[in-house]
CSV table of C-alpha atoms and ligand atoms in Angstrom, one decimal:
chain,number,residue,atom,x,y,z
A,1,MET,CA,127.5,89.8,86.0
A,2,SER,CA,128.7,93.4,86.1
A,3,ASP,CA,129.2,94.4,81.6
A,4,ILE,CA,130.9,98.1,82.6
A,5,THR,CA,133.7,99.5,83.5
A,6,LEU,CA,133.6,103.4,84.5
A,7,THR,CA,135.4,106.5,86.8
A,8,ILE,CA,133.9,107.3,90.1
A,9,ASN,CA,136.6,110.0,91.5
A,10,GLY,CA,138.8,107.8,90.2
A,11,ARG,CA,137.5,104.5,91.3
A,12,GLU,CA,136.8,101.7,89.0
A,13,VAL,CA,133.6,100.6,89.3
A,14,LYS,CA,132.1,97.8,88.1
A,15,ALA,CA,128.2,97.2,86.7
A,16,ASN,CA,126.0,96.8,85.0
A,17,ARG,CA,124.9,98.1,81.5
A,18,GLY,CA,121.3,100.0,82.4
A,19,MET,CA,122.5,100.8,85.5
A,20,THR,CA,122.1,104.8,86.0
A,21,VAL,CA,125.2,106.6,87.6
A,22,LEU,CA,124.1,107.3,91.2
A,23,GLU,CA,123.4,102.8,90.1
A,24,ALA,CA,126.8,102.5,89.7
A,25,ALA,CA,128.0,104.7,92.6
A,26,GLN,CA,125.8,103.5,95.0
A,27,ALA,CA,126.3,100.2,94.9
A,28,ALA,CA,130.0,100.9,95.2
A,29,ASP,CA,129.3,102.3,98.4
A,30,ILE,CA,129.8,106.0,97.3
A,31,TYR,CA,127.3,108.2,98.5
A,32,ILE,CA,125.9,111.4,96.8
A,33,PRO,CA,123.3,113.0,98.1
A,34,THR,CA,119.0,113.0,96.5
A,35,LEU,CA,115.7,113.3,97.8
A,36,CYS,CA,113.5,112.5,95.1
A,37,HIS,CA,114.7,108.6,93.9
A,38,TYR,CA,113.4,106.3,94.6
A,39,PRO,CA,115.0,102.3,93.8
A,40,ASP,CA,111.9,100.7,92.5
A,41,LEU,CA,110.4,104.4,91.2
A,42,GLU,CA,111.0,105.8,87.4
A,43,PRO,CA,114.1,108.1,87.7
A,44,TYR,CA,112.9,111.4,87.9
A,45,GLY,CA,115.5,114.6,88.3
A,46,GLY,CA,112.9,116.9,90.3
A,47,CYS,CA,115.7,117.5,93.4
A,48,ARG,CA,118.9,118.9,91.7
A,49,LEU,CA,120.9,117.4,94.2
A,50,CYS,CA,122.5,114.0,93.0
A,51,LEU,CA,123.9,115.9,90.2
A,52,VAL,CA,127.7,115.7,89.0
A,53,GLU,CA,130.2,116.0,86.6
A,54,ILE,CA,131.0,113.9,83.3
A,55,GLU,CA,134.3,114.1,81.4
A,56,LYS,CA,132.9,114.3,77.2
A,57,MET,CA,129.6,116.6,79.5
A,58,ARG,CA,128.1,119.1,79.2
A,59,GLY,CA,126.9,121.1,82.7
A,60,LEU,CA,126.2,119.0,86.2
A,61,PRO,CA,123.9,116.3,84.8
A,62,THR,CA,121.9,114.5,87.6
A,63,ALA,CA,123.5,110.7,88.6
A,64,CYS,CA,119.5,109.6,89.3
A,65,THR,CA,118.9,110.1,85.1
A,66,THR,CA,122.0,109.2,83.6
A,67,PRO,CA,122.2,105.7,82.2
A,68,ALA,CA,125.8,104.7,82.9
A,69,ALA,CA,128.6,103.9,80.3
A,70,ASP,CA,131.8,102.4,79.8
A,71,GLY,CA,134.1,104.2,79.8
A,72,MET,CA,132.7,107.4,81.6
A,73,VAL,CA,134.6,109.1,83.9
A,74,VAL,CA,132.7,110.7,87.1
A,75,THR,CA,132.4,113.5,89.4
A,76,THR,CA,130.5,113.8,91.8
A,77,GLY,CA,132.2,116.3,94.8
A,78,SER,CA,133.8,120.8,93.5
A,79,ALA,CA,133.1,124.0,94.0
A,80,ALA,CA,130.8,123.7,90.8
A,81,ILE,CA,128.4,120.6,92.0
A,82,ASP,CA,128.6,122.1,95.8
A,83,SER,CA,127.8,125.6,94.4
A,84,VAL,CA,124.0,124.0,92.2
A,85,ARG,CA,123.6,121.7,94.7
A,86,HIS,CA,123.3,124.2,97.8
A,87,ALA,CA,121.7,126.7,95.4
A,88,SER,CA,118.2,123.9,94.9
A,89,LEU,CA,119.0,122.3,98.5
A,90,GLU,CA,118.1,126.5,99.5
A,91,LEU,CA,115.3,126.6,97.4
A,92,ILE,CA,113.4,123.1,99.0
A,93,LEU,CA,113.9,124.3,101.4
A,94,THR,CA,112.5,127.4,101.3
A,95,THR,CA,109.3,126.7,101.9
A,96,HIS,CA,110.5,124.1,104.6
A,97,PRO,CA,109.5,124.3,108.5
A,98,CYS,CA,114.1,124.6,108.9
A,99,ASP,CA,114.5,125.6,112.7
A,100,CYS,CA,115.5,122.7,113.5
A,101,LEU,CA,117.5,122.2,110.7
A,102,GLU,CA,120.1,125.5,110.6
A,103,CYS,CA,120.2,125.4,114.5
A,104,HIS,CA,123.8,124.2,116.0
A,105,ARG,CA,121.9,122.3,119.0
A,106,ARG,CA,120.1,120.0,116.4
A,107,HIS,CA,121.7,116.4,117.3
A,108,ARG,CA,121.2,117.5,120.7
A,109,CYS,CA,117.5,118.0,120.9
A,110,GLY,CA,115.9,115.4,121.3
A,111,PRO,CA,111.7,114.9,122.1
A,112,TYR,CA,110.1,116.8,125.1
A,113,ASP,CA,113.5,118.6,124.7
A,114,VAL,CA,114.0,122.6,125.8
A,115,CYS,CA,114.1,125.1,123.3
A,116,LEU,CA,115.2,128.4,123.3
A,117,ARG,CA,115.3,129.6,120.8
A,118,HIS,CA,111.6,130.9,121.0
A,119,VAL,CA,111.0,129.0,117.5
A,120,ALA,CA,107.3,127.6,116.4
A,121,VAL,CA,106.9,123.9,117.7
A,122,THR,CA,105.3,123.4,114.5
A,123,ASP,CA,108.8,124.4,112.9
A,124,ARG,CA,110.4,122.3,115.2
A,125,CYS,CA,112.5,118.8,113.5
A,126,VAL,CA,111.5,117.0,117.3
A,127,THR,CA,108.5,117.2,116.9
A,128,CYS,CA,108.3,116.6,113.7
A,129,PRO,CA,107.3,112.5,113.1
A,130,ALA,CA,110.5,111.9,111.0
A,131,ASN,CA,112.7,112.9,113.5
A,132,GLU,CA,116.3,111.7,113.2
A,133,ASP,CA,114.5,108.7,110.4
A,134,CYS,CA,114.7,112.2,107.8
A,135,GLU,CA,116.3,111.9,104.0
A,136,LEU,CA,116.1,115.5,104.6
A,137,GLN,CA,118.2,115.6,107.7
A,138,GLN,CA,120.8,113.7,105.9
A,139,VAL,CA,120.7,115.6,102.7
A,140,VAL,CA,121.3,119.0,105.1
A,141,ASP,CA,123.7,117.6,107.8
A,142,TYR,CA,125.6,116.5,103.8
A,143,VAL,CA,125.7,119.4,101.5
A,144,GLY,CA,126.2,121.9,104.6
A,145,VAL,CA,122.9,124.2,104.7
A,146,HIS,CA,123.4,126.6,107.8
A,147,LYS,CA,121.7,129.6,106.3
A,148,LEU,CA,119.1,130.0,104.1
A,149,ARG,CA,119.6,133.1,101.9
A,150,ILE,CA,116.4,133.2,100.5
A,151,PRO,CA,113.4,134.4,102.1
A,152,ARG,CA,111.4,131.6,103.5
A,153,ASP,CA,107.4,131.4,102.2
A,154,THR,CA,106.8,130.1,106.7
A,155,ARG,CA,102.0,130.8,104.3
A,156,PRO,CA,100.6,127.7,106.3
A,157,ARG,CA,99.4,125.1,104.1
A,158,GLU,CA,96.9,121.8,104.3
A,159,ILE,CA,96.8,119.6,106.3
A,160,ASP,CA,94.8,116.1,104.9
A,161,ALA,CA,94.3,114.0,108.0
A,162,SER,CA,91.1,112.4,106.3
A,163,ASN,CA,92.4,108.7,106.3
A,164,PRO,CA,92.0,106.3,109.0
A,165,PHE,CA,95.5,105.1,108.6
A,166,PHE,CA,97.9,108.4,108.1
A,167,THR,CA,98.3,111.9,107.6
A,168,ILE,CA,99.4,114.1,104.9
A,169,ASP,CA,101.7,117.9,106.2
A,170,ARG,CA,102.3,119.4,103.5
A,171,ASN,CA,103.7,122.3,105.2
A,172,ARG,CA,106.8,119.2,105.6
A,173,CYS,CA,106.2,118.3,102.1
A,174,ILE,CA,108.9,118.8,99.7
A,175,LEU,CA,108.0,118.2,96.4
A,176,CYS,CA,109.2,115.1,95.6
A,177,ALA,CA,106.4,113.6,93.8
A,178,ARG,CA,107.4,109.4,95.3
A,179,CYS,CA,104.1,109.4,96.9
A,180,VAL,CA,103.0,110.0,93.2
A,181,ARG,CA,105.6,108.0,91.7
A,182,ALA,CA,104.3,105.8,93.4
A,183,CYS,CA,100.4,105.7,92.9
A,184,GLN,CA,101.2,105.7,89.6
A,185,GLU,CA,103.6,103.3,89.2
A,186,ILE,CA,104.4,100.9,92.1
A,187,THR,CA,99.8,100.8,93.2
A,188,CYS,CA,98.7,102.0,89.9
A,189,ILE,CA,95.5,103.8,90.6
A,190,GLY,CA,96.9,106.8,90.3
A,191,THR,CA,94.7,108.8,93.4
A,192,ILE,CA,97.2,111.5,93.7
A,193,ASP,CA,99.0,114.3,91.4
A,194,MET,CA,101.4,117.2,91.4
A,195,SER,CA,98.5,120.1,90.9
A,196,TYR,CA,99.6,123.8,90.2
A,197,ARG,CA,102.9,125.7,90.1
A,198,GLY,CA,105.3,128.3,92.3
A,199,TYR,CA,104.5,128.6,95.4
A,200,ALA,CA,101.6,126.7,95.7
A,201,MET,CA,103.0,123.5,93.9
A,202,LYS,CA,101.3,120.8,96.3
A,203,VAL,CA,99.8,116.8,96.2
A,204,SER,CA,96.6,116.7,96.1
A,205,THR,CA,94.0,114.4,94.4
A,206,PHE,CA,91.4,115.5,92.0
A,207,GLY,CA,89.9,117.6,92.5
A,208,ASP,CA,91.5,118.5,95.6
A,209,LEU,CA,89.3,116.4,98.2
A,210,PRO,CA,90.5,115.3,101.0
A,211,LEU,CA,91.4,111.7,100.0
A,212,ILE,CA,88.6,109.5,102.2
A,213,GLU,CA,86.7,110.8,99.4
A,214,THR,CA,88.3,109.9,96.5
A,215,ASP,CA,89.3,106.0,95.2
A,216,CYS,CA,92.6,105.6,97.4
A,217,GLY,CA,93.1,102.6,98.9
A,218,SER,CA,95.1,103.6,101.8
A,219,CYS,CA,97.7,101.0,100.9
A,220,GLY,CA,100.6,103.1,102.6
A,221,GLU,CA,102.7,102.5,98.9
A,222,CYS,CA,102.8,107.1,99.2
A,223,MET,CA,103.7,107.3,102.8
A,224,VAL,CA,106.6,104.7,103.0
A,225,ARG,CA,108.2,106.1,99.9
A,226,CYS,CA,108.0,109.8,101.0
A,227,PRO,CA,111.6,111.2,102.5
A,228,VAL,CA,110.3,113.0,105.1
A,229,GLY,CA,107.3,114.2,107.9
A,230,ALA,CA,104.6,115.3,105.5
A,231,MET,CA,103.0,111.2,105.2
A,232,PHE,CA,103.8,109.2,108.6
A,233,PRO,CA,100.9,107.3,110.1
A,234,LYS,CA,98.7,107.8,113.1
A,235,ASP,CA,99.5,105.0,114.2
A,236,ILE,CA,103.9,106.2,115.0
A,237,ILE,CA,105.5,103.8,118.0
A,238,ARG,CA,109.2,103.3,117.3
A,239,PRO,CA,109.8,99.5,117.4
A,240,GLU,CA,112.1,97.8,120.0
A,241,ARG,CA,113.2,95.5,117.1
A,242,GLU,CA,111.4,94.0,113.6
A,243,VAL,CA,110.4,90.3,113.5
A,244,ARG,CA,110.4,88.6,109.9
A,245,THR,CA,107.2,87.1,108.6
A,246,VAL,CA,104.3,86.1,105.9
A,247,CYS,CA,100.9,88.0,105.8
A,248,THR,CA,98.5,86.6,106.9
A,249,TYR,CA,95.7,88.1,105.5
A,250,CYS,CA,95.3,86.6,101.9
A,251,GLY,CA,97.2,83.8,99.9
A,252,VAL,CA,99.8,85.6,98.0
A,253,GLY,CA,101.7,85.3,101.7
A,254,CYS,CA,104.0,89.3,101.7
A,255,SER,CA,106.5,89.0,102.7
A,256,MET,CA,106.8,91.4,106.0
A,257,TYR,CA,109.6,93.0,108.8
A,258,LEU,CA,107.3,93.2,112.0
A,259,GLY,CA,108.5,96.3,114.8
A,260,VAL,CA,107.6,95.0,118.4
A,261,LYS,CA,107.6,96.9,120.8
A,262,ASP,CA,107.0,95.3,124.6
A,263,GLY,CA,105.6,92.5,123.4
A,264,LYS,CA,103.5,94.2,120.5
A,265,ILE,CA,103.5,95.1,117.0
A,266,THR,CA,104.0,98.9,116.5
A,267,GLY,CA,103.8,98.8,113.0
A,268,VAL,CA,105.3,96.7,109.2
A,269,ARG,CA,106.8,97.0,106.5
A,270,GLY,CA,107.8,95.1,103.6
A,271,VAL,CA,110.4,93.0,102.6
A,272,ARG,CA,112.1,95.1,99.7
A,273,GLU,CA,113.5,91.4,99.1
A,274,GLY,CA,110.2,89.2,99.7
A,275,PRO,CA,110.0,87.5,96.4
A,276,VAL,CA,106.1,87.8,96.0
A,277,ASN,CA,106.2,91.6,97.2
A,278,HIS,CA,108.9,93.2,96.7
A,279,GLY,CA,108.4,95.5,99.6
A,280,ARG,CA,105.1,95.9,98.5
A,281,LEU,CA,101.5,95.7,100.7
A,282,CYS,CA,97.8,96.6,101.0
A,283,VAL,CA,95.8,98.5,103.3
A,284,LYS,CA,95.5,94.5,105.4
A,285,GLY,CA,98.8,94.0,106.0
A,286,ARG,CA,100.7,97.1,106.3
A,287,PHE,CA,97.4,98.5,108.5
A,288,GLY,CA,95.4,96.2,109.7
A,289,ILE,CA,97.6,93.1,111.4
A,290,ALA,CA,98.2,95.1,114.4
A,291,GLU,CA,95.0,95.5,115.1
A,292,PHE,CA,94.0,92.1,114.7
A,293,VAL,CA,97.1,90.5,117.1
A,294,ASN,CA,97.0,93.7,119.2
A,295,HIS,CA,93.2,92.9,120.0
A,296,PRO,CA,91.6,91.7,123.2
A,297,ASP,CA,89.0,89.6,122.1
A,298,ARG,CA,91.7,87.1,120.3
A,299,LEU,CA,91.2,84.1,120.6
A,300,THR,CA,94.8,82.6,121.8
A,301,THR,CA,93.8,79.2,123.7
A,302,PRO,CA,91.9,76.9,122.7
A,303,LEU,CA,87.6,77.3,124.6
A,304,ILE,CA,86.1,74.7,125.8
A,305,ARG,CA,82.1,74.8,125.7
A,306,LYS,CA,81.0,73.7,129.0
A,307,ASN,CA,77.4,73.8,130.9
A,308,GLY,CA,76.6,76.2,128.0
A,309,ARG,CA,79.3,78.3,129.0
A,310,PHE,CA,83.0,78.6,126.5
A,311,GLU,CA,85.8,78.5,129.2
A,312,GLU,CA,89.2,78.1,128.8
A,313,ALA,CA,91.3,75.0,127.7
A,314,SER,CA,94.2,73.5,127.0
A,315,TRP,CA,95.4,71.8,123.6
A,316,GLU,CA,96.0,68.8,124.9
A,317,GLU,CA,92.3,68.8,126.4
A,318,ALA,CA,90.8,70.7,123.5
A,319,LEU,CA,92.3,67.6,120.4
A,320,ASP,CA,91.0,65.3,122.8
A,321,LEU,CA,88.2,65.7,122.4
A,322,VAL,CA,87.8,66.6,119.8
A,323,VAL,CA,89.2,63.3,118.6
A,324,ALA,CA,86.5,61.5,121.5
A,325,ARG,CA,83.4,63.0,119.8
A,326,LEU,CA,85.2,63.5,116.3
A,327,GLY,CA,85.8,59.6,116.2
A,328,LYS,CA,81.2,58.7,116.0
A,329,TYR,CA,80.5,60.4,112.6
A,330,ARG,CA,81.6,58.8,109.3
A,331,GLY,CA,82.8,61.2,105.9
A,332,ASP,CA,80.2,63.3,105.0
A,333,GLU,CA,78.7,63.4,108.6
A,334,VAL,CA,81.4,65.5,108.9
A,335,ALA,CA,82.3,68.9,107.2
A,336,VAL,CA,85.8,70.6,107.6
A,337,ILE,CA,86.7,74.3,107.5
A,338,SER,CA,89.8,76.3,108.1
A,339,SER,CA,91.0,80.0,107.7
A,340,ALA,CA,92.0,81.7,104.9
A,341,LYS,CA,94.7,82.9,107.5
A,342,SER,CA,96.0,79.6,108.4
A,343,THR,CA,99.0,79.6,105.9
A,344,ASN,CA,99.1,77.2,102.9
A,345,GLU,CA,100.9,74.2,104.4
A,346,ASP,CA,98.2,74.4,107.7
A,347,ASN,CA,95.3,74.4,104.9
A,348,TYR,CA,96.6,72.0,102.8
A,349,VAL,CA,97.4,69.1,106.4
A,350,MET,CA,93.4,70.3,107.1
A,351,GLN,CA,91.6,69.4,103.5
A,352,LYS,CA,94.4,66.1,104.1
A,353,LEU,CA,92.9,65.0,107.6
A,354,ALA,CA,89.4,66.0,106.1
A,355,ARG,CA,90.1,63.6,102.9
A,356,ALA,CA,92.2,61.1,103.9
A,357,VAL,CA,91.2,60.7,107.7
A,358,LEU,CA,87.5,61.8,108.1
A,359,GLY,CA,87.4,60.4,104.7
A,360,THR,CA,85.0,63.4,103.7
A,361,ASN,CA,84.9,65.8,100.6
A,362,ASN,CA,83.0,68.5,103.0
A,363,VAL,CA,85.8,71.0,103.2
A,364,ASP,CA,85.5,75.4,102.8
A,365,HIS,CA,87.5,78.0,104.3
A,366,CYS,CA,86.3,81.1,105.5
A,367,ALA,CA,86.8,83.2,103.2
A,368,ARG,CA,83.6,82.2,101.5
A,369,LEU,CA,81.6,83.3,104.4
B,1,SF4,S1,110.8,115.8,107.4
B,1,SF4,FE1,112.9,116.1,108.4
B,1,SF4,S2,113.8,118.1,108.2
B,1,SF4,FE2,111.1,118.7,108.4
B,1,SF4,S3,111.0,119.2,109.9
B,1,SF4,FE3,110.7,116.2,109.7
B,1,SF4,S4,112.6,115.5,110.2
B,1,SF4,FE4,112.8,117.7,110.6
B,2,SF4,S1,97.2,105.6,99.9
B,2,SF4,FE1,98.3,104.0,97.9
B,2,SF4,S2,96.1,104.5,96.8
B,2,SF4,FE2,96.1,105.9,98.5
B,2,SF4,S3,96.4,107.6,97.2
B,2,SF4,FE3,98.4,106.4,98.6
B,2,SF4,S4,99.1,105.0,97.1
B,2,SF4,FE4,97.6,106.1,96.5
B,3,SF4,S1,104.5,114.3,100.4
B,3,SF4,FE1,106.4,113.4,101.2
B,3,SF4,S2,106.7,111.9,99.5
B,3,SF4,FE2,105.4,113.0,98.3
B,3,SF4,S3,106.2,114.9,97.7
B,3,SF4,FE3,105.8,116.0,99.4
B,3,SF4,S4,107.5,115.1,100.4
B,3,SF4,FE4,108.2,114.1,98.3
B,4,SF4,S1,99.5,92.0,102.2
B,4,SF4,FE1,98.1,92.4,102.3
B,4,SF4,S2,98.4,91.7,99.4
B,4,SF4,FE2,99.8,90.6,101.6
B,4,SF4,S3,99.1,88.8,102.2
B,4,SF4,FE3,98.6,90.2,103.4
B,4,SF4,S4,96.3,91.1,102.7
B,4,SF4,FE4,97.6,89.6,100.8
B,5,FES,S1,117.8,112.2,93.2
B,5,FES,FE1,118.7,113.4,90.9
B,5,FES,S2,117.6,114.8,90.4
B,5,FES,FE2,116.8,114.1,92.7
């Protein structure tokens, strides 16, 4: 329930005690540019883009780290804010491939379009996996950066492609530390951290080892929070639609959206409102579902052994055969093995069938194998 009232850009806004100024503004559909903020991570205050003016407060506080208070009067845009925000964004862009960001034609260029600007392919948004799904593009458009006043540092940075599921391309990293905080706060592993200082600052592992040689569990929680194309999955196919479902890999029951294109699963993302996982997934759920569902060896129809060979059969045929054969056995002559990939409900029905109908307690499932 709303228990405080503040004024943002002259508008009265209700908020809950404990919210930040940014959260209060977002709840009221008031846009404040952000890059280091992420809803389920602790406030960080790194990018300096969410600057606001607050009456009776000195300077330009960051909305993402300032608690909202009753009676607060907040302004999200002014000459002073615009000037400092612009400078903060320029500093971020000095180490970013930003030829497309500065280009007046950017909105007309899609993948494989011919660019006549003679800029390096690696410097273009159109070759970036985040193109048109990039928070930096949105912020640059909002702030309106057209020409950097600071010289760019174009030294190439390391790419870590050692993880089988996703790549870290530090050339596009904006040092927002969302990935680092996700690994520390969400996954509680702390495989990655911000290391070095100044232009040398980067996301790295202990001892600068490739990710594959660390304790990284490949959950991808870092990757999904990256606001740009610096961490991206190796198999990227943008889906045509998404289907909400529950992960079948284990009994935790994480809610997920399956991205689908041409009848195949192309990707998975967690459901933020999912009561069990709050959007989080482990390596199996995030990267393993598409492989087994799309795998050519996956059984999609029952098989009946005839003359020593398995042959495809209809469910009616298969069930008739099971009923006919099982009828010959009694009680503990029968054992039932179910699947950990089935739902809890299906497994419940299976053990009920075993105990109440077949009369046996010989019930187990494949996860013990
Ligand atoms: S991360 Fe965003 S701004 Fe940077 S190259 Fe990719 S699409 Fe462009
Ligand atoms: S994949 Fe998971 S464990 Fe590995 S660095 Fe990212 S958040 Fe940490
Ligand atoms: S890799 Fe992505 S999430 Fe991590 S610091 Fe760089 S931009 Fe931020
Ligand atoms: S995502 Fe991982 S933890 Fe969640 S249900 Fe699937 S296998 Fe279990
Ligand atoms: S979003 Fe507030 S400082 Fe980055």
